[in-house]
Structures are given as C-alpha cells and as structure tokens.
Coordinates of C-alpha atoms in Angstrom, one line a residue:
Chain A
X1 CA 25.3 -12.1 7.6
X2 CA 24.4 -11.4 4.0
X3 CA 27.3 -10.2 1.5
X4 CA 26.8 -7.7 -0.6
X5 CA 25.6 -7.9 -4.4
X6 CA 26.2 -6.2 -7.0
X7 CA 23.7 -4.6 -8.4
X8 CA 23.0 -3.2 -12.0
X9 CA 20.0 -0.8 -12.5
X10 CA 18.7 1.5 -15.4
X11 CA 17.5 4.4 -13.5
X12 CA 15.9 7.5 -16.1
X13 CA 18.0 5.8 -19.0
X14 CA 21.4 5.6 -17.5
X15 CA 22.8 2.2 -16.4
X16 CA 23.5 2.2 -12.7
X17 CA 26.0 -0.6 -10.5
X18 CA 26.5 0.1 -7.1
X19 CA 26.8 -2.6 -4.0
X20 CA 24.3 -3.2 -2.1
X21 CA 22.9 -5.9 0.8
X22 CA 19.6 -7.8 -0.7
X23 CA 17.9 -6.3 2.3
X24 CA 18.2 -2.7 0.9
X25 CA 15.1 -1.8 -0.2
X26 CA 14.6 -0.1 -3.8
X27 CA 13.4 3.3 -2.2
X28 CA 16.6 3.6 -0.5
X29 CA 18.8 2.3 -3.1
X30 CA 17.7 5.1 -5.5
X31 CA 17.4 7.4 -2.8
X32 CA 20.8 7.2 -0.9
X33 CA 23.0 5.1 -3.3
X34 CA 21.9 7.0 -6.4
X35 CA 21.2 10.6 -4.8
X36 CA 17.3 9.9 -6.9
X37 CA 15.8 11.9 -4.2
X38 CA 12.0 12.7 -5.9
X39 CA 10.5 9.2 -4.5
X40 CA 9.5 10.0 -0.5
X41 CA 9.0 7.6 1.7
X42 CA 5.2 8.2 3.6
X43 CA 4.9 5.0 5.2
X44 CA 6.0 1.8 6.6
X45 CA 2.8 -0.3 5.6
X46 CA 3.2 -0.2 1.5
X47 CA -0.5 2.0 1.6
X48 CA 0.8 5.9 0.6
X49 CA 2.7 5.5 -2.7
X50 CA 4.8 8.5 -2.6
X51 CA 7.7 5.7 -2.8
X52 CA 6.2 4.8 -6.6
X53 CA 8.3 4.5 -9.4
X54 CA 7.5 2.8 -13.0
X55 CA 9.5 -0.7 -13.1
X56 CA 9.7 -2.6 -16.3
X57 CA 6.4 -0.8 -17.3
X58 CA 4.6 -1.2 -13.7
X59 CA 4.2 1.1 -11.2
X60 CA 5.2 -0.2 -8.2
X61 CA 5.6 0.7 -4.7
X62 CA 9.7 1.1 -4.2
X63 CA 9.5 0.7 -1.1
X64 CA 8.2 -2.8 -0.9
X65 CA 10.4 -4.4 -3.3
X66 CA 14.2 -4.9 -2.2
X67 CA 17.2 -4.0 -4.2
X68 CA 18.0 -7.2 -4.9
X69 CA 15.0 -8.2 -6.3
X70 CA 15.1 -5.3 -8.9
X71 CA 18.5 -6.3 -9.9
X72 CA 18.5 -5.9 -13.6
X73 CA 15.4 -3.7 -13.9
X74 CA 14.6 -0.3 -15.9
X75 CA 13.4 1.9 -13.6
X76 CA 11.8 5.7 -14.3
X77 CA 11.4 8.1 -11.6
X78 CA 10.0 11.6 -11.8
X79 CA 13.1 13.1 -12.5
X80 CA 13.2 11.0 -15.8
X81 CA 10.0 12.5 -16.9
X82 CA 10.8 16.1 -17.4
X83 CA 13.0 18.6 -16.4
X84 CA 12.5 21.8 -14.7
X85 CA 13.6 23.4 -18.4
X86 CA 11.2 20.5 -20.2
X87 CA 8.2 19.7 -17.8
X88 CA 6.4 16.6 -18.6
X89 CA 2.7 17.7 -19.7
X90 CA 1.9 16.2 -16.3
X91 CA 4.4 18.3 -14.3
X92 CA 3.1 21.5 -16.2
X93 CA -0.3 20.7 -15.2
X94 CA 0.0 19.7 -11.8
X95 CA 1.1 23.0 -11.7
X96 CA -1.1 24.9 -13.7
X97 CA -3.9 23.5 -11.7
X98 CA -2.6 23.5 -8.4
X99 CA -2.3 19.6 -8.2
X100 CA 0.2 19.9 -5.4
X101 CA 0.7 21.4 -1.6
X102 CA 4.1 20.4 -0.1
X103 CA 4.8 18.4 -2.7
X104 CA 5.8 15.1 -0.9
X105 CA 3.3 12.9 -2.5
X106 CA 3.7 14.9 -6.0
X107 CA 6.7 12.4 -7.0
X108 CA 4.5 9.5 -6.8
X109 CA 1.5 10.9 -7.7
X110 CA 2.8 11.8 -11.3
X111 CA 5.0 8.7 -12.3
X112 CA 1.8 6.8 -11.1
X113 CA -0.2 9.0 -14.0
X114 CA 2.2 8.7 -16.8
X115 CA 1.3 4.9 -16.9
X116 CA -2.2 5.6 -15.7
X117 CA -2.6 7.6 -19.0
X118 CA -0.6 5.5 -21.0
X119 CA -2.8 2.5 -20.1
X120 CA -5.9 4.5 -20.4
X121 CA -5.7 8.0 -22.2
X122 CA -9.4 9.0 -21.7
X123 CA -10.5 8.1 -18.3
X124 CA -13.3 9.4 -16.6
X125 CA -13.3 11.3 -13.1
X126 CA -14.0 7.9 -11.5
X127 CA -11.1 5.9 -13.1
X128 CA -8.5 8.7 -12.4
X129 CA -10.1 8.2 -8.6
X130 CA -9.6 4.8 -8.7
X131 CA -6.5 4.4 -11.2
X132 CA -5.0 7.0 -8.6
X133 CA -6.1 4.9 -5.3
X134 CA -2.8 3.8 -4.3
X135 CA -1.3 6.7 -3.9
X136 CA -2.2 9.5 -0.7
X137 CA -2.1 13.1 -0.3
X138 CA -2.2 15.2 3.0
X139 CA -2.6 18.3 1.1
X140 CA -5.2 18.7 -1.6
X141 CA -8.3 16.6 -1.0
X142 CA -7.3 14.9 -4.5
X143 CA -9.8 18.0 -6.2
X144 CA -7.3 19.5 -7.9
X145 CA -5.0 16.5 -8.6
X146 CA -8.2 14.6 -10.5
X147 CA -8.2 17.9 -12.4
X148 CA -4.6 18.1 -13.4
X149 CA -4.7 14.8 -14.5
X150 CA -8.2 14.7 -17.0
X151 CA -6.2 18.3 -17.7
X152 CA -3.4 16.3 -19.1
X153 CA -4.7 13.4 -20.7
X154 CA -7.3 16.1 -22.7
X155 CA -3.6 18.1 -24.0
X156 CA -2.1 15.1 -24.8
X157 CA -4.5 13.0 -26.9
X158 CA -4.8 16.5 -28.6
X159 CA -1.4 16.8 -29.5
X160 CA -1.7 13.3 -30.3
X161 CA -4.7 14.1 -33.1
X162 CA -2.9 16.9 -34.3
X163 CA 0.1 15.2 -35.2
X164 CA -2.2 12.7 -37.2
Chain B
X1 CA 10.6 0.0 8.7
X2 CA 14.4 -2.2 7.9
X3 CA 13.8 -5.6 7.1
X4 CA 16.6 -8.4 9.0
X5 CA 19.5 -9.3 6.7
X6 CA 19.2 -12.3 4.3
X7 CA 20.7 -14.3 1.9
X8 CA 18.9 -13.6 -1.6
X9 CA 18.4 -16.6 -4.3
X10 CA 16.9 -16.1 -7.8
X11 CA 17.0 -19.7 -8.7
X12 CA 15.7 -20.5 -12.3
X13 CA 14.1 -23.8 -12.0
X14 CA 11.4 -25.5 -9.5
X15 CA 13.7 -27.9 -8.6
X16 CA 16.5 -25.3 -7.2
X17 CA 13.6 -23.8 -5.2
X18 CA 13.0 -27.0 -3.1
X19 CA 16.4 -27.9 -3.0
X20 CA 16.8 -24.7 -1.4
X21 CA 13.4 -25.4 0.8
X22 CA 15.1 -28.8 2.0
X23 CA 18.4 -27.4 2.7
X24 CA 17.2 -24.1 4.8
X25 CA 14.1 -25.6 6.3
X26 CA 12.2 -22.7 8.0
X27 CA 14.8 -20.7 7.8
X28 CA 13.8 -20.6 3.6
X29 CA 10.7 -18.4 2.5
X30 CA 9.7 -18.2 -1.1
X31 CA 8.7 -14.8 -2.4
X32 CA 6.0 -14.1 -4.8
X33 CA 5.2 -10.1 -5.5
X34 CA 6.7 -9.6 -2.2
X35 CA 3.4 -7.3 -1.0
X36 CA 2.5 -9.1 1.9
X37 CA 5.8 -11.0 2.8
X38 CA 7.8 -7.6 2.4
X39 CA 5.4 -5.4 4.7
X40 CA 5.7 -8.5 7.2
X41 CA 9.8 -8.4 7.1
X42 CA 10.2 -4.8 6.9
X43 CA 8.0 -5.0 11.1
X44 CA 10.0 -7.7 11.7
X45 CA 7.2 -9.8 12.3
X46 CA 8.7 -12.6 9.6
X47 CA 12.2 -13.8 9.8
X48 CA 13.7 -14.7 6.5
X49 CA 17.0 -15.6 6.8
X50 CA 17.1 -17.5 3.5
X51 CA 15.1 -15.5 0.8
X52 CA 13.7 -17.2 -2.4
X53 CA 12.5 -15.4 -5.3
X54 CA 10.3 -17.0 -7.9
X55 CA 10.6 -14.4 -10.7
X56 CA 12.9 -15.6 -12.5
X57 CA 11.0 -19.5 -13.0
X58 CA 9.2 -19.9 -16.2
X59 CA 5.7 -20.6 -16.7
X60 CA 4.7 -19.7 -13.5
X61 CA 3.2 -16.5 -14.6
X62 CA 0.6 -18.4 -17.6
X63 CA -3.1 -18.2 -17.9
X64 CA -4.7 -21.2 -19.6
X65 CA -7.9 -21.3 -21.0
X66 CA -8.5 -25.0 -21.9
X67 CA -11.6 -26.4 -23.0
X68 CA -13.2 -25.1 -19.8
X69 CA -10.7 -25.9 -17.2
X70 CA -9.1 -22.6 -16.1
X71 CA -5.3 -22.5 -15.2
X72 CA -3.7 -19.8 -13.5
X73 CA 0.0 -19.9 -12.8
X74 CA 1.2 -18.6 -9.2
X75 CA 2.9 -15.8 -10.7
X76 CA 0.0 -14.5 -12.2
X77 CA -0.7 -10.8 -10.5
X78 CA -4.0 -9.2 -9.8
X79 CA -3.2 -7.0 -12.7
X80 CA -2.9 -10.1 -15.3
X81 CA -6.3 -11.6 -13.7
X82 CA -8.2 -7.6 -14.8
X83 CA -6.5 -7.3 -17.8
X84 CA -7.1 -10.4 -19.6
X85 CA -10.0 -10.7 -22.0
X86 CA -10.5 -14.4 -22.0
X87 CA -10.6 -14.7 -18.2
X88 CA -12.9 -11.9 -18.1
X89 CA -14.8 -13.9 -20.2
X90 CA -14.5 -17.4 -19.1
X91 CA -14.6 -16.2 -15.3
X92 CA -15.7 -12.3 -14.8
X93 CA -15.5 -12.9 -10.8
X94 CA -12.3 -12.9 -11.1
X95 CA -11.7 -9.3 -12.1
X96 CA -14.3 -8.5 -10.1
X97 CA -12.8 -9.3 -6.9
X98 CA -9.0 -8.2 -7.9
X99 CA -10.5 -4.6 -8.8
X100 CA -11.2 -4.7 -5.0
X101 CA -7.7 -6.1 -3.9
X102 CA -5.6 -3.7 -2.6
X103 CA -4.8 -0.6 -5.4
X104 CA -2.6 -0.1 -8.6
X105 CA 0.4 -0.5 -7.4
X106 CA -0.3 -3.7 -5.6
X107 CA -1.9 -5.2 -8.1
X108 CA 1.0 -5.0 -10.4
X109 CA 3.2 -6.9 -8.3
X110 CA 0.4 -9.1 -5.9
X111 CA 0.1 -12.4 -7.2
X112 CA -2.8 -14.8 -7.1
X113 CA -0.6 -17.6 -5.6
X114 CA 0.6 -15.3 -3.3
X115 CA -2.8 -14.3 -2.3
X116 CA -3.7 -18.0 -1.9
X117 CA -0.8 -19.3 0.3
X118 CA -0.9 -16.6 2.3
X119 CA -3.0 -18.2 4.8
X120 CA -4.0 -14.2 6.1
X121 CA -7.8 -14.3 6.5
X122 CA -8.0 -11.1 5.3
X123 CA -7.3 -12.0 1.3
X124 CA -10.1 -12.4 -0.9
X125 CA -8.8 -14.9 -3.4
X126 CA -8.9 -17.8 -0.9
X127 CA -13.0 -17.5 -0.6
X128 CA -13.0 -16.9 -4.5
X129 CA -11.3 -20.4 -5.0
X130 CA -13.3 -21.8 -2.5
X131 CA -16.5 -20.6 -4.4
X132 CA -15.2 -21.9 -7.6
X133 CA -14.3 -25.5 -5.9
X134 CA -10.5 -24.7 -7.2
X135 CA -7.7 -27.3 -6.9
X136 CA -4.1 -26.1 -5.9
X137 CA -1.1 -27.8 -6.8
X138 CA 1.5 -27.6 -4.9
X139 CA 5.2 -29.2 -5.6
X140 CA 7.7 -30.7 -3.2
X141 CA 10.2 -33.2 -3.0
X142 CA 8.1 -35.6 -3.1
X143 CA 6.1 -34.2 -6.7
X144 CA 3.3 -32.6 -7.2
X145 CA 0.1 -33.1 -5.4
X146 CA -3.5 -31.3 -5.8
X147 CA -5.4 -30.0 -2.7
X148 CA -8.9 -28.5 -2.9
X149 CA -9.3 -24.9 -2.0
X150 CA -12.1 -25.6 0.4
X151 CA -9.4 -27.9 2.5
X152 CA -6.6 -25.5 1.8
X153 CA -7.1 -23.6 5.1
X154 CA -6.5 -24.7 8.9
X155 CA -6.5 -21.9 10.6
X156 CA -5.1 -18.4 9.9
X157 CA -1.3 -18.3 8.1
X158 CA -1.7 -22.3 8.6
X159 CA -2.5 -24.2 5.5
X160 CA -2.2 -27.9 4.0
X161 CA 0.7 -26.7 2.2
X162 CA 4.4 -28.3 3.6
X163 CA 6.7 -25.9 4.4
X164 CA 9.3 -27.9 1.7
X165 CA 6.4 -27.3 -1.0
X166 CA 5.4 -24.8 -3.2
X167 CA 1.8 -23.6 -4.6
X168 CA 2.7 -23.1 -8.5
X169 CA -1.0 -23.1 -9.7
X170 CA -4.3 -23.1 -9.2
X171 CA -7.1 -24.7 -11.1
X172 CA -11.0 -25.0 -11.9
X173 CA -14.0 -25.3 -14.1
X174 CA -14.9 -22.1 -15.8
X175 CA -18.0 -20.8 -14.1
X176 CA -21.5 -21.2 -15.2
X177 CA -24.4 -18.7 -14.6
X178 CA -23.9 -15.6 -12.6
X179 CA -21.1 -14.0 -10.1
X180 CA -20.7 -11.6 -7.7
X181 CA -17.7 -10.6 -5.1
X182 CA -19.4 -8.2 -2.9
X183 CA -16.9 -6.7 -0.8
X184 CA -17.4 -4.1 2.6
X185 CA -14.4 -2.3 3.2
X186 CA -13.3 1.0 5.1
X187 CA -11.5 2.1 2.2
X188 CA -9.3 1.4 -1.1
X189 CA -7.0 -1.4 0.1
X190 CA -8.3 -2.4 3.0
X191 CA -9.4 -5.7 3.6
X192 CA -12.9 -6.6 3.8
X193 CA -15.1 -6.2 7.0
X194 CA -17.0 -8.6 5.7
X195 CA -17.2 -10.3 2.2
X196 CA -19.0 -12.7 -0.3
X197 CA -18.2 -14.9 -3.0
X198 CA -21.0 -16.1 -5.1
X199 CA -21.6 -18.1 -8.4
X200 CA -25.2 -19.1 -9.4
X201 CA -26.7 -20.9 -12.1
X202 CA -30.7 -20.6 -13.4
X203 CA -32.7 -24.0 -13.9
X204 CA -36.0 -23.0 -15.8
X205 CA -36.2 -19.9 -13.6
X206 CA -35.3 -21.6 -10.4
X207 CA -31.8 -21.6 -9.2
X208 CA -30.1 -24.9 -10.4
X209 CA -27.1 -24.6 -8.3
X210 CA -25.6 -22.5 -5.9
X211 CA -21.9 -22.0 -4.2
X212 CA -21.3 -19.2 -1.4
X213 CA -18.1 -18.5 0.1
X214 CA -17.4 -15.8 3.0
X215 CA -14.1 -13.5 3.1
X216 CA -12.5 -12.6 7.0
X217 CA -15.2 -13.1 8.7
X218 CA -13.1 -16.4 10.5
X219 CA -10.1 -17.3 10.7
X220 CA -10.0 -19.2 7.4
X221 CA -12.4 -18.5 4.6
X222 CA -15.4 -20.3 4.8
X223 CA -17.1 -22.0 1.9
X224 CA -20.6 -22.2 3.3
X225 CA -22.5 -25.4 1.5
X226 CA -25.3 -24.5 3.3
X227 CA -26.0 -21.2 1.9
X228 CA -25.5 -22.5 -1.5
X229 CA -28.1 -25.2 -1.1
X230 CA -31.0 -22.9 0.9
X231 CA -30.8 -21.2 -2.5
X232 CA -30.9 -24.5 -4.4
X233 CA -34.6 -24.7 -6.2
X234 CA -36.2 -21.4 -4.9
X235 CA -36.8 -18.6 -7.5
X236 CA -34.1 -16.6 -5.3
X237 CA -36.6 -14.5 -3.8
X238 CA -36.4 -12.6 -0.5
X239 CA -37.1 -15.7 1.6
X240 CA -34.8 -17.9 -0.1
X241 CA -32.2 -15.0 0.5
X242 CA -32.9 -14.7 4.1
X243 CA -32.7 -18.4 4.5
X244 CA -29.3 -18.5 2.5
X245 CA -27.6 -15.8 4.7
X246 CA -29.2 -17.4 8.0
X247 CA -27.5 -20.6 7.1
X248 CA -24.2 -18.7 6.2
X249 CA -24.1 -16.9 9.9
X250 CA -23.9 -20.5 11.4
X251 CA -20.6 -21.3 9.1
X252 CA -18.9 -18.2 10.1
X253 CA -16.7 -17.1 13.6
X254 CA -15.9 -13.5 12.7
X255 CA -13.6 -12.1 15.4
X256 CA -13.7 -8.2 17.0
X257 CA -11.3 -5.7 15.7
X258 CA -10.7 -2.1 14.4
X259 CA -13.6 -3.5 11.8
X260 CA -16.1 -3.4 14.1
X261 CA -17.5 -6.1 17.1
X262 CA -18.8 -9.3 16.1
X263 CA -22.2 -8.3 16.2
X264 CA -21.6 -5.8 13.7
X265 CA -19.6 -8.3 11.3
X266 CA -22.2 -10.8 11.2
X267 CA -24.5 -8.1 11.0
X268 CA -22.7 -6.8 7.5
X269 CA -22.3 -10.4 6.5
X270 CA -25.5 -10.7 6.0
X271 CA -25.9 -7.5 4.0
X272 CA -23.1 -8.3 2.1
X273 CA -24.2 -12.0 1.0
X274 CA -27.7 -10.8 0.3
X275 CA -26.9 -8.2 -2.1
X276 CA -23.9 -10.5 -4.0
X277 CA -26.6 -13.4 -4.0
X278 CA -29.1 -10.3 -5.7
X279 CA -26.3 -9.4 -8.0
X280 CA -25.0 -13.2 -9.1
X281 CA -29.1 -14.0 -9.4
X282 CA -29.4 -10.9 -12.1
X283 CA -26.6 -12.1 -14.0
X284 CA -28.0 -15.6 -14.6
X285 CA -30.3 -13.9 -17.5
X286 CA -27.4 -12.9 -19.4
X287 CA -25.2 -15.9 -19.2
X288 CA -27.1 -18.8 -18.8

C-alpha cells in the first residue's frame, strides 16, 4: 500500500540512507537495514527498554517510534559509545562490577546511563533506581547494575575534577 | 508486534493537518509521541491507514507562563512538564504526577496532549486537568473552539473532540494553595489502580476551597465536586476527610480487572484520596 521512503539517519556519527516502508519501526531499521545489532528487542508492549537508543539527546524506546518518524535524526547506540579496544567508563564498569548476566538488556541499560549521568552526574541510589525504571533485566536483580552505575558516575566526575 | 502499512505525512502547518483530517476521514490519525498510538498499531488493535505526524508543527511544543494563566502546548512531553522551573513553580502537581507517568524513556517522547486526547482511562493527566478546571482547545475546519476538561470525557477513548479536530493546547489558572497526585500502582509504568488529584487552598485555617479529581477508577476521569466541597470550611480533619472520600466513592464506577475487584478499588480509592487530601492540606502552610 505504502511506498517506500527514503530515509537518512546519523547512526554513531556516520550518515546513514537506506529505503524503508514508514511502518518499519527504528529497532528494526538499525537492526536489519544497518546490521546495529546491540539494541534487543524484549517486548511488544514498549515496557523493557532493551530496544533504547539516545535520539536527538533522548532516550527513547526504538522500538516504539517508526523509521519514518526518525527520518533525519542522530541516533547513538551502544556501539557508538565505546569499543571493545576503548570501553566507555560505563562499559568498563558494568563489567568490573558484574552489571550484566546474558547481556540482552546490557545494550539498553547503558545508552540509557550515559544520558542518565549526563543529565544528573551525582545521583543517589534512589534516582539511579528510578532514572533506570524503564529499562528491565532478567538477570541481576538491578544490585549490581545500581552499583556499576554510582561506580561510574563517582570515576567520571573525578576525572572531571582532575582535569580542572 | 508489526504495525499495518501506512501512508506517513510530516505536514508543517495546522492547516495541512486538517486538510489531511478532512480528506482521509477515519482512515487519518494524528500522532503525538507515538507511546500509546504506536503500542496500539504495533497489536493491531488501531488501524492507521493515513498516518499524521505533528513534530514537525511549530509552537506546539511551548510552555507559557502568563500573568497566571498556564499554557501548555500539545507537544509538550512529560519530560518538558519535570524539567521546567517555572511550571514547577507556578504548578508543582504537575511534575508531581508526570514523575509517576510511565518511565524515562516514555516520558521523553509522551506528550501531555497526547495524554489528554487519549480518551484511555488509565492516563493521569485527564483527572489532573480536571482538578485544575483546564480548558482544551482544539482546532478544526471550522476554527478553534475551547472545551472544559471536566466535559472533555464521554466514555473511555470517546471524547468531545471531532475526529476532523485536533487538541493543540491546554489551558488554566496557576494553582493556589497545596497539591497532591497520589497515585497506587503495581509498579513503575503501570497505570494507577486507583488515583487522586488534589488542589487545596487555606482560609484563616479552614479550607477555603477544594477540587478533587479521581484517576481509572471509571471509565472517564471523574472530577468529584462533591469531595471538594465536604472539605469546603472544615479544618481538614479526619472527619472532614472521611466525609470527602465518602462523597468521592458515590462519583466513581471503578471496573474489575488484573488491578483488583471493585471492592478492592474503591477500597484503595479511598486510601488514596485520604492521604493526597493529607498531603495537599500540609502544603497550604507553605504556599498560601
């Protein structure tokens, strides 16, 4: 019924065009057009988050938001915020603190705590529980992913004051 | 899980929108953040075969703050509504109830028109605007026109608005006294078992006026006058509470679901309103 559009993203820096039906949602577009394979789809009801990506400086939820509707957006996904060579002081401490299981929700989980701490570098234990909220994990009870998280906002405003 | 195919329009001015509302009919849908229309599509409960997206319309997304008259645009997320300082200021329900909306994500793309139009019993905005006696305008072919929140609401996903027309903002007086959106929920995101809406102001100690709306616990929010005046002149002791949630459960007709029978919903309802009422009544002290 619907033609195709073309579509133009910025996915991790690099300028993306790629056709596409409107209907397409985001998660698939990065994830099957692009080969962006980090954001996992854990739902059908927009509640898990393992689908998040940051767009145009919001986290949002790829997998309620169709293609065509991010047409012209910058998107980051977690394999635009570190490298296996480079790990993003998140990455490194999710790992150094056993923040992840299988990993499925890990994607999410971290691109939603990069703007988490960017919008609020010194949270408490509460607002990482809440600032965290929309995204699920099977795997950890959330312990260790509360503690990766204070674990990295601690390193990073101390880099921060050190550079100062 | 896959949403029907549609035809997708980012039209830049009002005007395109309704000419596209008149030319598709029912067949046309606008789009807001997408967060409850999407979820809808994607379980084919919604057919869409004509897809509208507001994003790219200006103005729609402003928060005016205007000599007491509050003005929020229908593109104005649950995000905006927590993050800016003079509506925290001018209206601190407001954040109040969006920090119990949904979660992060959600929030960033969730809009308050959204929420309102809706027509799902289950949002908490509608209740909020009905508390605040808000007007929503709504533009058609026809122009614009100005309904009141408390007649917004027929019955659930039925409201006054045409299906030519859209909401584009929503307005009221900035609160007086104190607030509270007391909210029962299973968990982050869900919506509320049972949940109140309350702005109170203090009269030399005694309450000078009261307004009390009730969130899913019908199948349209319910502005309850009645509550709001049992509280009217009493120093909102327990008495005067009682009688405030005793005239609330005769406004509402909560329905049984996975929240629990209708016993139990009226049952929280009462909790609920009691402890927002105790909550608004404290606040009155520090903003008279």
């Amino acid at each position: 019924m619907s033609d195709k559009m073309h579509i133009k993203l910025t996915v991790n820096g690099e300028d993306k065009e790629f056709l596409a039906e409107p209907r397409d949602l985001l998660i698939y577009a990065l994830r099957e057009k692009l080969n962006i394979t980090g954001p996992h789809v854990g739902c059908d009801t927009s509640h898990c988050g393992a689908c998040t990506v940051t767009l145009n400086g919001k986290s949002v939820k790829s997998c309620t938001m169709f293609v065509a509707q991010a047409n012209g957006a910058e998107i980051t996904t977690i394999e635009g915020i570190g490298s296996p060579d480079a790990l993003h002081v998140l990455q490194e401490s999710f790992k150094e603190h056993h923040g992840l299981q299988c990993g499925f929700c890990t994607p999410g989980m971290i691109t939603r705590a990069t703007k988490l701490l960017e919008e609020n570098p010194t949270p408490t234990e509460e607002e990482v529980r809440f600032g965290m909220a929309g995204n699920i994990c099977r795997c950890t009870g959330y312990q260790n992913i509360v503690k990766s998280i204070l674990a990295a906002a601690s390193e990073i405003n101390s880099a921060k004051e050190a550079a100062e | 899980m896959i949403p029907a195919a549609f035809d997708y329009y980012r039209p830049k001015t009002m005007g395109d929108v309704i000419a596209l509302l008149q030319e598709h009919g029912d067949d046309a849908r606008v789009m807001a953040g997408g967060h409850s229309l999407i979820p809808m599509m994607k379980l084919r409960m919604a057919d869409v075969p004509h897809l509208i997206d507001l994003q790219a319309i200006d103005g729609l997304d402003a928060i005016t703050i205007d000599g007491g008259r509050i003005t929020l645009g229908a593109m104005v997320t649950q995000h905006d509504l927590i993050n800016n300082d003079g509506l925290s200021n001018a209206a601190p329900i407001l954040s109040e109830a969006a920090l119990q909306i949904a979660d992060p994500q959600v929030r960033y793309m969730g809009t308050v028109g959204g929420n309102v139009a809706n027509g799902d019993p289950g949002n908490d905005m509608p209740g909020l605007m009905q508390c605040l006696d808000a007007q929503i305008k709504v533009v058609g072919p026809d122009g614009e026109r100005m309904i009141a929140a408390r007649d917004y609401y027929e019955s659930a996903y039925m409201t006054l608005r045409a299906d030519d027309e859209v909401l584009v903002s929503i307005e009221f007086d900035a609160p007086a006294g104190g607030h509270a959106y007391e909210k029962q929920k299973r968990k982050i995101g869900d919506y509320a078992t049972a949940a109140a809406a309350v702005q109170i102001t203090s009269d030399a100690g005694k309450v000078g006026s009261a307004s009390i709306a009730m969130t899913n616990l019908s199948d349209v929010p319910v502005w309850s006058e009645a509550a709001g005046a049992a509280l009217v002149g009493t120093a909102c002791d327990d008495t005067a509470i009682k009688a405030a949630v005793a005239a609330m459960l005769g406004d509402i007709d909560p329905s049984e679901d996975n929240r629990g029978p209708v016993a139990f919903k009226r049952h929280v309802a009462g909790i609920t309103l009691s402890r927002a009422i105790t909550r608004a009544w404290s606040r009155t002290t520090a903003r008279a």
